[in-house]
Coordinates of C-alpha atoms in Angstrom, one line a residue:
X1 CA 137.9 -147.5 -49.6
X2 CA 139.7 -144.4 -48.5
X3 CA 139.1 -143.3 -44.9
X4 CA 137.4 -140.1 -44.1
X5 CA 140.6 -138.6 -43.0
X6 CA 142.2 -139.0 -46.4
X7 CA 139.1 -137.6 -48.2
X8 CA 139.0 -134.6 -45.8
X9 CA 142.6 -133.7 -46.5
X10 CA 142.2 -134.1 -50.2
X11 CA 139.1 -131.9 -50.2
X12 CA 141.3 -128.9 -49.2
X13 CA 143.2 -129.1 -52.5
X14 CA 142.0 -126.5 -55.0
X15 CA 143.6 -126.4 -58.4
X16 CA 141.6 -125.4 -61.5
X17 CA 140.9 -127.6 -64.5
X18 CA 143.7 -128.2 -67.0
X19 CA 142.7 -131.3 -68.9
X20 CA 141.8 -129.4 -71.9
X21 CA 138.0 -129.5 -71.4
X22 CA 136.2 -126.4 -72.6
X23 CA 134.3 -124.7 -69.8
X24 CA 131.2 -122.5 -70.6
X25 CA 129.5 -120.1 -68.4
X26 CA 132.7 -119.0 -66.6
X27 CA 132.2 -116.5 -63.9
X28 CA 135.1 -114.4 -62.7
X29 CA 135.7 -114.0 -59.0
X30 CA 138.1 -111.8 -57.1
X31 CA 141.6 -112.8 -57.9
X32 CA 140.7 -113.9 -61.5
X33 CA 139.9 -117.6 -60.8
X34 CA 137.2 -119.1 -62.9
X35 CA 134.4 -120.1 -60.6
X36 CA 133.1 -122.8 -62.9
X37 CA 136.5 -124.5 -63.5
X38 CA 135.8 -127.6 -61.5
X39 CA 132.3 -128.1 -63.0
X40 CA 133.7 -128.3 -66.5
X41 CA 136.6 -130.6 -65.9
X42 CA 138.7 -132.5 -63.4
X43 CA 140.5 -130.7 -60.6
X44 CA 143.7 -131.9 -58.9
X45 CA 141.6 -132.5 -55.8
X46 CA 139.4 -135.0 -57.7
X47 CA 142.4 -136.4 -59.5
X48 CA 144.2 -137.0 -56.2
X49 CA 141.2 -138.9 -54.8
X50 CA 141.1 -141.1 -57.9
X51 CA 144.9 -141.7 -57.8
X52 CA 144.6 -142.4 -54.1
X53 CA 141.9 -145.0 -54.7
X54 CA 143.9 -146.8 -57.4
X55 CA 147.1 -147.0 -55.3
X56 CA 145.1 -148.2 -52.3
X57 CA 143.4 -150.9 -54.3
X58 CA 146.6 -152.1 -55.8
X59 CA 148.8 -151.8 -52.7
X60 CA 151.9 -151.5 -54.8
X61 CA 152.0 -150.1 -58.3
X62 CA 153.9 -147.7 -60.6
X63 CA 153.3 -144.3 -62.1
X64 CA 152.8 -145.7 -65.6
X65 CA 150.2 -148.2 -64.3
X66 CA 148.2 -145.5 -62.6
X67 CA 148.5 -143.1 -65.5
X68 CA 147.5 -145.7 -68.1
X69 CA 144.5 -146.6 -66.1
X70 CA 143.3 -143.0 -65.8
X71 CA 144.0 -142.3 -69.4
X72 CA 141.9 -145.2 -70.4
X73 CA 139.2 -144.1 -68.0
X74 CA 139.0 -140.5 -69.1
X75 CA 139.2 -141.4 -72.8
X76 CA 135.9 -143.1 -72.4
X77 CA 134.4 -140.4 -70.2
X78 CA 132.0 -137.7 -71.5
X79 CA 132.7 -134.4 -69.9
X80 CA 129.8 -132.0 -69.5
X81 CA 129.8 -128.6 -71.3
X82 CA 132.4 -129.9 -73.9
X83 CA 131.7 -129.1 -77.5
X84 CA 131.9 -131.9 -80.1
X85 CA 135.0 -130.4 -81.8
X86 CA 136.9 -130.1 -78.5
X87 CA 139.1 -133.1 -77.4
X88 CA 137.5 -134.7 -74.3
X89 CA 140.9 -135.3 -72.7
X90 CA 144.6 -134.5 -73.1
X91 CA 146.8 -137.5 -72.3
X92 CA 149.8 -135.4 -71.5
X93 CA 147.7 -133.3 -69.0
X94 CA 146.3 -136.5 -67.5
X95 CA 149.8 -137.9 -66.9
X96 CA 151.0 -134.6 -65.5
X97 CA 148.0 -134.5 -63.2
X98 CA 148.8 -138.1 -62.1
X99 CA 152.4 -137.0 -61.4
X100 CA 151.2 -134.0 -59.4
X101 CA 148.7 -136.1 -57.4
X102 CA 151.3 -138.7 -56.5
X103 CA 153.5 -135.9 -55.2
X104 CA 150.7 -134.6 -53.1
X105 CA 149.9 -138.0 -51.7
X106 CA 153.6 -138.6 -50.9
X107 CA 153.9 -135.2 -49.2
X108 CA 150.9 -136.1 -47.1
X109 CA 152.5 -139.4 -46.1
X110 CA 149.8 -141.5 -47.7
X111 CA 152.1 -143.3 -50.2
X112 CA 155.8 -144.2 -50.4
X113 CA 157.8 -143.8 -53.6
X114 CA 161.0 -145.9 -54.1
X115 CA 162.4 -145.2 -57.6
X116 CA 159.6 -146.4 -59.9
X117 CA 157.6 -148.3 -57.3
X118 CA 154.7 -146.7 -55.5
X119 CA 153.4 -148.3 -52.3
X120 CA 150.3 -147.6 -50.3
X121 CA 151.0 -146.5 -46.8
X122 CA 147.7 -144.9 -45.6
X123 CA 147.2 -142.4 -42.8
X124 CA 149.7 -142.7 -39.9
X125 CA 147.0 -143.7 -37.5
X126 CA 143.3 -143.7 -37.2
X127 CA 141.3 -141.1 -35.3
X128 CA 140.4 -143.7 -32.7
X129 CA 144.0 -144.6 -32.3
X130 CA 144.9 -140.9 -31.9
X131 CA 142.3 -140.5 -29.2
X132 CA 143.5 -143.5 -27.3
X133 CA 147.1 -142.3 -27.5
X134 CA 146.1 -138.9 -26.3
X135 CA 144.2 -140.3 -23.4
X136 CA 147.1 -142.5 -22.4
X137 CA 149.5 -139.5 -22.6
X138 CA 147.1 -137.4 -20.6
X139 CA 147.0 -140.1 -17.9
X140 CA 150.8 -140.2 -17.8
X141 CA 151.0 -136.4 -17.6
X142 CA 148.5 -136.3 -14.8
X143 CA 150.5 -138.9 -12.9
X144 CA 153.7 -136.9 -13.2
X145 CA 151.9 -133.8 -12.1
X146 CA 150.5 -135.5 -9.0
X147 CA 153.9 -136.8 -8.1
X148 CA 155.5 -133.4 -8.5
X149 CA 152.7 -131.8 -6.5
X150 CA 153.3 -134.3 -3.7
X151 CA 157.0 -133.8 -3.8
X152 CA 156.5 -130.0 -3.7
X153 CA 154.2 -130.4 -0.7
X154 CA 156.9 -132.5 1.0
X155 CA 159.5 -129.8 0.3
X156 CA 157.3 -127.1 1.7
X157 CA 156.7 -129.1 4.8
X158 CA 160.5 -129.6 5.2
X159 CA 161.1 -125.8 4.8
X160 CA 158.4 -125.0 7.4
X161 CA 159.9 -127.5 9.8
X162 CA 163.4 -126.0 9.4
X163 CA 162.0 -122.5 10.1
X164 CA 160.3 -123.8 13.2
X165 CA 163.5 -125.4 14.3
X166 CA 165.5 -122.2 13.8
X167 CA 162.9 -120.3 15.7
X168 CA 162.9 -122.8 18.6
X169 CA 166.7 -122.8 18.8
X170 CA 166.7 -119.0 18.9
X171 CA 164.1 -118.9 21.7
X172 CA 166.1 -121.5 23.7
X173 CA 169.3 -119.4 23.2
X174 CA 167.5 -116.3 24.5
X175 CA 166.2 -118.1 27.5
X176 CA 169.7 -119.5 28.3
X177 CA 168.3 -123.0 27.8
X178 CA 170.3 -124.0 24.7
X179 CA 171.9 -127.5 25.1
X180 CA 175.7 -127.7 25.2
X181 CA 175.7 -130.4 22.5
X182 CA 174.1 -129.9 19.1
X183 CA 173.5 -132.2 16.2
X184 CA 174.4 -130.7 12.8
X185 CA 172.4 -131.2 9.6
X186 CA 172.2 -133.5 7.8
X187 CA 172.2 -136.7 9.8
X188 CA 170.7 -140.2 9.9
X189 CA 168.8 -141.5 13.0
X190 CA 169.0 -145.2 13.7
X191 CA 166.0 -146.3 15.8
X192 CA 165.5 -149.7 17.5
X193 CA 164.1 -151.4 20.6
X194 CA 165.2 -149.8 23.9
X195 CA 166.9 -153.0 25.2
X196 CA 168.3 -154.2 21.9
X197 CA 171.9 -155.3 21.7
X198 CA 173.6 -153.4 18.9
X199 CA 177.2 -154.0 17.7
X200 CA 178.8 -151.0 16.1
X201 CA 181.9 -150.7 14.1
X202 CA 183.3 -147.5 12.6
X203 CA 186.2 -147.2 10.2
X204 CA 189.2 -145.1 11.1
X205 CA 188.3 -142.4 8.6
X206 CA 184.8 -142.3 9.9
X207 CA 183.4 -143.0 6.5
X208 CA 182.0 -146.5 7.0
X209 CA 179.7 -147.6 9.8
X210 CA 178.6 -151.2 10.4
X211 CA 175.6 -152.0 12.5
X212 CA 174.6 -155.5 13.8
X213 CA 171.2 -155.5 15.5
X214 CA 171.2 -159.2 16.1
X215 CA 167.9 -159.8 14.4
X216 CA 166.2 -156.9 16.3
X217 CA 163.9 -154.7 14.2
X218 CA 165.3 -151.3 13.4
X219 CA 164.4 -148.2 11.4
X220 CA 166.5 -145.5 9.7
X221 CA 165.3 -141.9 9.5
X222 CA 166.8 -138.9 7.8
X223 CA 167.0 -135.4 9.3
X224 CA 163.9 -134.3 7.3
X225 CA 161.8 -136.9 9.1
X226 CA 163.1 -135.9 12.5
X227 CA 162.5 -132.2 11.9
X228 CA 159.0 -132.9 10.6
X229 CA 158.3 -135.0 13.7
X230 CA 159.5 -132.3 16.0
X231 CA 157.5 -129.7 14.3
X232 CA 154.3 -131.8 14.5
X233 CA 154.9 -132.4 18.2
X234 CA 155.4 -128.7 18.9
X235 CA 152.2 -127.9 17.0
X236 CA 150.2 -130.4 19.0
X237 CA 151.7 -129.0 22.2
X238 CA 150.8 -125.5 21.3
X239 CA 147.2 -126.5 20.6
X240 CA 146.8 -128.2 24.0
X241 CA 148.1 -125.2 25.9

């Protein structure tokens, strides 16, 4: 059976009857379309649903197989409002409608056509699958947003720490308390036990540094960590004063 998604999409097709059935009681609407066209015959929408059902049931078929089956079906079908002297169906129109319906289904991605072969494909995914995919994508997006927010907060903290450091240095300079030696940014701080024995080797070009802590635990900190720590200490000191 066709899924609700297929039926819903096919329901939006609106092409008036052209199978040759005579329609009585026509009522003109704005634009000149006959309001009773679908009542007296078979619309492309209805035809597409029939063609869709045949291809789905067969899995793989051809245009001629589908057209022959529908020609046989409509040749034995009594259309309402058709006079006895009017042909109940037109084989050429039926075959043309089958061709049009197959093109519609192919454009919707419901079937695949390879030369004369027609293969049922179905909808790309079910509604349940789409919901699950959207939820998973939403979770991934929220995760990325949370990481970016955390990174932005870290950058804001670093900027605030640098401003505090600049203000502190300016104050020390004005008070003639500025140290004679300064540490330029950026830098790496190596931290270990106070009485640890550390062997240090530095290359002649000062590009390679080798540490040997002799199994003593150690930590590495960048300048952002140091500036943040200094800023936190100054804030705690200011609150206690």
